[in-house]
Tab-separated table of C-alpha atoms in Angstrom:
chain	number	residue	atom	x	y	z
A	1	GLU	CA	-33.703	87.719	76.778
A	2	ALA	CA	-37.330	88.549	75.997
A	3	GLN	CA	-37.465	92.061	74.648
A	4	VAL	CA	-38.817	94.624	72.251
A	5	THR	CA	-36.143	96.503	70.321
A	6	GLN	CA	-36.418	99.743	68.402
A	7	ASN	CA	-34.049	101.439	66.019
A	8	PRO	CA	-32.861	104.077	65.880
A	9	ARG	CA	-33.049	105.292	69.472
A	10	TYR	CA	-32.472	108.892	68.439
A	11	LEU	CA	-33.126	110.563	65.107
A	12	ILE	CA	-32.954	114.116	63.869
A	13	THR	CA	-34.311	114.699	60.405
A	14	VAL	CA	-35.770	117.407	58.203
A	15	THR	CA	-39.293	118.026	57.017
A	16	GLY	CA	-40.382	115.784	54.174
A	17	LYS	CA	-37.578	113.238	54.319
A	18	LYS	CA	-39.110	109.769	54.563
A	19	LEU	CA	-38.020	107.673	57.507
A	20	THR	CA	-38.705	104.311	59.084
A	21	VAL	CA	-38.453	103.335	62.718
A	22	THR	CA	-38.067	99.598	63.155
A	23	CYS	CA	-39.570	97.516	65.929
A	24	SER	CA	-38.894	93.864	66.610
A	25	GLN	CA	-39.991	91.476	69.354
A	26	ASN	CA	-38.657	88.019	70.157
A	27	MET	CA	-41.571	86.770	72.271
A	28	ASN	CA	-43.798	85.483	69.465
A	29	HIS	CA	-46.471	87.995	70.447
A	30	GLU	CA	-49.440	88.445	68.148
A	31	TYR	CA	-50.338	91.989	69.160
A	32	MET	CA	-48.070	94.967	68.494
A	33	SER	CA	-48.667	98.706	68.810
A	34	TRP	CA	-47.043	102.064	68.248
A	35	TYR	CA	-47.474	104.991	70.624
A	36	ARG	CA	-46.244	108.540	70.749
A	37	GLN	CA	-45.579	110.284	74.034
A	38	ASP	CA	-45.913	114.044	74.372
A	39	PRO	CA	-45.667	116.106	77.579
A	40	GLY	CA	-49.005	116.479	79.290
A	41	LEU	CA	-50.725	114.071	76.907
A	42	GLY	CA	-49.430	110.718	78.082
A	43	LEU	CA	-49.109	108.013	75.466
A	44	ARG	CA	-51.427	107.943	72.484
A	45	GLN	CA	-51.825	104.950	70.233
A	46	ILE	CA	-50.887	105.483	66.590
A	47	TYR	CA	-51.506	102.061	65.054
A	48	TYR	CA	-51.883	98.520	66.265
A	49	SER	CA	-51.675	95.066	64.745
A	50	MET	CA	-53.448	91.918	65.858
A	51	ASN	CA	-51.483	89.560	63.610
A	52	VAL	CA	-49.538	89.368	60.377
A	53	GLU	CA	-51.177	91.520	57.698
A	54	VAL	CA	-53.805	92.760	60.196
A	55	THR	CA	-53.445	96.388	61.251
A	56	ASP	CA	-55.792	99.150	62.377
A	57	LYS	CA	-55.696	102.809	63.293
A	58	GLY	CA	-55.326	104.046	66.806
A	59	ASP	CA	-56.137	107.515	68.068
A	60	VAL	CA	-53.554	109.517	66.122
A	61	PRO	CA	-52.779	107.727	62.822
A	62	GLU	CA	-52.490	110.781	60.545
A	63	GLY	CA	-49.095	111.050	58.892
A	64	TYR	CA	-48.025	107.512	59.762
A	65	LYS	CA	-48.037	104.131	58.066
A	66	VAL	CA	-47.296	100.658	59.356
A	67	SER	CA	-46.881	97.173	57.974
A	68	ARG	CA	-46.861	93.718	59.516
A	69	LYS	CA	-45.352	91.287	57.051
A	70	GLU	CA	-43.735	89.139	59.721
A	71	LYS	CA	-44.919	88.377	63.214
A	72	ARG	CA	-41.814	89.748	64.906
A	73	ASN	CA	-41.523	93.082	63.057
A	74	PHE	CA	-43.768	96.129	63.036
A	75	PRO	CA	-42.080	99.146	61.407
A	76	LEU	CA	-43.448	102.673	61.659
A	77	ILE	CA	-43.144	104.747	58.490
A	78	LEU	CA	-43.308	108.508	58.203
A	79	GLU	CA	-43.657	109.234	54.495
A	80	SER	CA	-43.280	112.995	54.831
A	81	PRO	CA	-42.386	113.962	58.393
A	82	SER	CA	-43.434	117.323	59.763
A	83	PRO	CA	-42.316	119.197	62.893
A	84	ASN	CA	-45.515	118.247	64.741
A	85	GLN	CA	-44.328	114.646	64.607
A	86	THR	CA	-41.422	115.491	66.865
A	87	SER	CA	-42.046	113.169	69.771
A	88	LEU	CA	-40.959	110.129	71.745
A	89	TYR	CA	-42.171	106.926	70.120
A	90	PHE	CA	-42.713	103.581	71.770
A	91	CYS	CA	-43.348	100.206	70.251
A	92	ALA	CA	-45.066	97.547	72.366
A	93	SER	CA	-46.116	93.943	72.050
A	94	ARG	CA	-48.307	91.503	73.984
A	95	PRO	CA	-49.439	87.901	73.611
A	96	GLY	CA	-53.144	88.644	73.384
A	97	PRO	CA	-55.724	91.417	73.762
A	98	ARG	CA	-56.069	91.157	77.535
A	99	ASN	CA	-52.396	90.828	78.433
A	100	GLU	CA	-49.971	93.471	79.611
A	101	GLN	CA	-47.913	95.302	77.033
A	102	PHE	CA	-44.140	94.997	76.843
A	103	PHE	CA	-42.574	98.250	75.737
A	104	GLY	CA	-39.473	98.967	73.746
A	105	PRO	CA	-36.913	101.536	74.959
A	106	GLY	CA	-38.316	104.368	72.844
A	107	THR	CA	-37.178	106.411	69.847
A	108	ARG	CA	-36.753	110.144	70.231
A	109	LEU	CA	-37.527	111.806	66.910
A	110	THR	CA	-36.894	115.442	66.072
A	111	VAL	CA	-38.188	116.850	62.793
A	112	LEU	CA	-36.697	120.216	61.853
B	1	ALA	CA	-65.584	108.038	74.660
B	2	GLN	CA	-63.206	105.899	76.632
B	3	SER	CA	-60.848	107.927	78.761
B	4	VAL	CA	-58.452	107.771	81.665
B	5	THR	CA	-57.905	110.773	83.897
B	6	GLN	CA	-55.023	111.394	86.265
B	7	PRO	CA	-56.006	114.589	88.096
B	8	ASP	CA	-52.563	115.347	89.520
B	9	ILE	CA	-49.844	116.439	87.111
B	10	HIS	CA	-47.189	116.713	89.815
B	11	ILE	CA	-46.988	115.332	93.335
B	12	THR	CA	-44.197	115.908	95.833
B	13	VAL	CA	-43.829	113.721	98.916
B	14	SER	CA	-41.159	113.342	101.551
B	15	GLU	CA	-39.104	110.206	101.630
B	16	GLY	CA	-40.749	107.720	103.974
B	17	ALA	CA	-44.192	109.268	103.619
B	18	SER	CA	-47.160	107.460	102.153
B	19	LEU	CA	-48.253	107.986	98.565
B	20	GLU	CA	-51.526	107.853	96.674
B	21	LEU	CA	-51.789	108.582	92.958
B	22	ARG	CA	-55.266	108.995	91.596
B	23	CYS	CA	-56.725	107.469	88.456
B	24	ASN	CA	-60.285	107.654	87.156
B	25	TYR	CA	-61.617	105.911	84.087
B	26	SER	CA	-64.620	106.283	81.851
B	27	TYR	CA	-65.622	103.071	80.100
B	28	GLY	CA	-68.899	101.395	79.213
B	29	ALA	CA	-68.022	98.287	81.187
B	30	THR	CA	-65.327	97.436	83.692
B	31	PRO	CA	-62.046	97.782	81.843
B	32	TYR	CA	-58.778	96.043	82.416
B	33	LEU	CA	-56.557	98.467	84.336
B	34	PHE	CA	-52.821	98.976	84.558
B	35	TRP	CA	-50.263	101.164	86.259
B	36	TYR	CA	-46.918	101.777	84.564
B	37	VAL	CA	-43.860	103.671	85.768
B	38	GLN	CA	-41.371	105.529	83.615
B	39	SER	CA	-38.062	106.605	85.075
B	40	PRO	CA	-36.279	109.525	83.388
B	41	GLY	CA	-35.001	108.521	79.967
B	42	GLN	CA	-36.380	105.025	80.305
B	43	GLY	CA	-39.166	102.955	78.845
B	44	LEU	CA	-42.323	101.914	80.660
B	45	GLN	CA	-42.409	99.211	83.304
B	46	LEU	CA	-45.588	97.524	84.484
B	47	LEU	CA	-46.240	97.966	88.199
B	48	LEU	CA	-49.493	96.065	88.477
B	49	LYS	CA	-52.692	95.160	86.674
B	50	TYR	CA	-56.335	94.436	87.439
B	51	PHE	CA	-58.499	92.168	85.345
B	52	SER	CA	-61.075	90.821	87.808
B	53	GLY	CA	-61.428	89.315	91.264
B	54	ASP	CA	-59.873	90.807	94.369
B	55	THR	CA	-60.131	94.583	94.111
B	56	LEU	CA	-56.868	95.172	95.981
B	57	VAL	CA	-53.970	94.348	93.703
B	58	GLN	CA	-50.359	93.953	94.762
B	59	GLY	CA	-47.565	94.918	92.421
B	60	ILE	CA	-43.827	95.221	92.267
B	61	LYS	CA	-41.661	97.612	94.295
B	62	GLY	CA	-44.146	97.632	97.188
B	63	PHE	CA	-46.977	99.273	95.246
B	64	GLU	CA	-50.631	98.340	95.451
B	65	ALA	CA	-53.805	99.616	93.823
B	66	GLU	CA	-57.462	99.393	94.702
B	67	PHE	CA	-60.227	99.097	92.132
B	68	LYS	CA	-63.425	100.876	93.171
B	69	ARG	CA	-66.231	100.332	90.703
B	70	SER	CA	-68.569	102.821	92.423
B	71	GLN	CA	-66.022	105.605	92.002
B	72	SER	CA	-64.597	104.452	88.646
B	73	SER	CA	-61.189	104.681	90.247
B	74	PHE	CA	-57.988	102.684	90.376
B	75	ASN	CA	-55.690	104.576	92.731
B	76	LEU	CA	-52.084	103.575	93.256
B	77	ARG	CA	-50.643	103.518	96.771
B	78	LYS	CA	-47.375	102.920	98.562
B	79	PRO	CA	-47.013	103.067	102.353
B	80	SER	CA	-43.457	104.445	102.410
B	81	VAL	CA	-41.865	106.188	99.453
B	82	HIS	CA	-38.178	105.833	98.600
B	83	TRP	CA	-36.115	108.390	96.691
B	84	SER	CA	-35.794	105.864	93.849
B	85	ASP	CA	-39.583	106.024	93.321
B	86	ALA	CA	-39.240	109.456	91.727
B	87	ALA	CA	-40.577	108.932	88.206
B	88	GLU	CA	-43.637	109.475	86.058
B	89	TYR	CA	-46.587	107.174	86.638
B	90	PHE	CA	-49.208	106.295	84.083
B	91	CYS	CA	-52.588	104.716	84.571
B	92	ALA	CA	-53.969	102.860	81.541
B	93	ALA	CA	-57.114	100.979	80.618
B	94	THR	CA	-58.352	98.710	77.876
B	95	GLY	CA	-61.805	97.364	77.131
B	96	SER	CA	-62.901	93.764	76.884
B	97	TYR	CA	-61.643	93.406	73.316
B	98	GLY	CA	-58.282	94.797	74.367
B	99	ASN	CA	-57.460	96.435	71.054
B	100	LYS	CA	-56.758	99.889	72.355
B	101	LEU	CA	-54.829	100.807	75.477
B	102	VAL	CA	-55.781	104.288	76.663
B	103	PHE	CA	-53.330	106.123	78.884
B	104	GLY	CA	-53.808	108.920	81.335
B	105	ALA	CA	-51.644	112.023	80.984
B	106	GLY	CA	-49.317	110.866	83.743
B	107	THR	CA	-48.350	112.047	87.227
B	108	ILE	CA	-44.793	113.141	87.939
B	109	LEU	CA	-43.686	112.106	91.416
B	110	ARG	CA	-40.953	114.045	93.161
B	111	VAL	CA	-39.470	112.721	96.381
B	112	LYS	CA	-37.816	115.154	98.770
B	113	SER	CA	-35.347	114.073	101.398
């Protein structure tokens, strides 16, 4: 089944404790993105990647890192999480720049 | 700056009534436009998309949207709403390079019986 998977789905952590949210897609898509969803703000793009080793900042990149060492994986790294990073995170992938995005199920992160 | 505006935060309609959700965009050129739906606790599902051509686009679940260049709008419509349509709806747009997908803030649809 074609899909985007994220792990973990739920995470509660404390301020400053480094964490990684994994994202993997099995559709051989070149483009991948990370979004955060906050009430009243919709989804905002954090980072995106156009291919292996090619990444760029979205609208809200502060406090996040990404890497794209393999085509299928695009992990999101929070080196030192803070409470304002409490949010619902979505990973997405698409074949090319003008195609629809396929979204993962989301990761709900709480930073205490 | 590129932006997408959904003027209605909440909309309540009766089951069987017609629905129109508004979406306005601000882009330098005609963007590629999308409508997504998110049911409670779920991810996002694509309803329909507009790239070019016919300005009336048909999607899944009986939804359609009309692109109006003169009004910079891409409103979503459904002739008869079902209780299962209760969800949050997002309009989104991307420019010709397609690197960034910009979302509106979303409209929460409630359906009353």
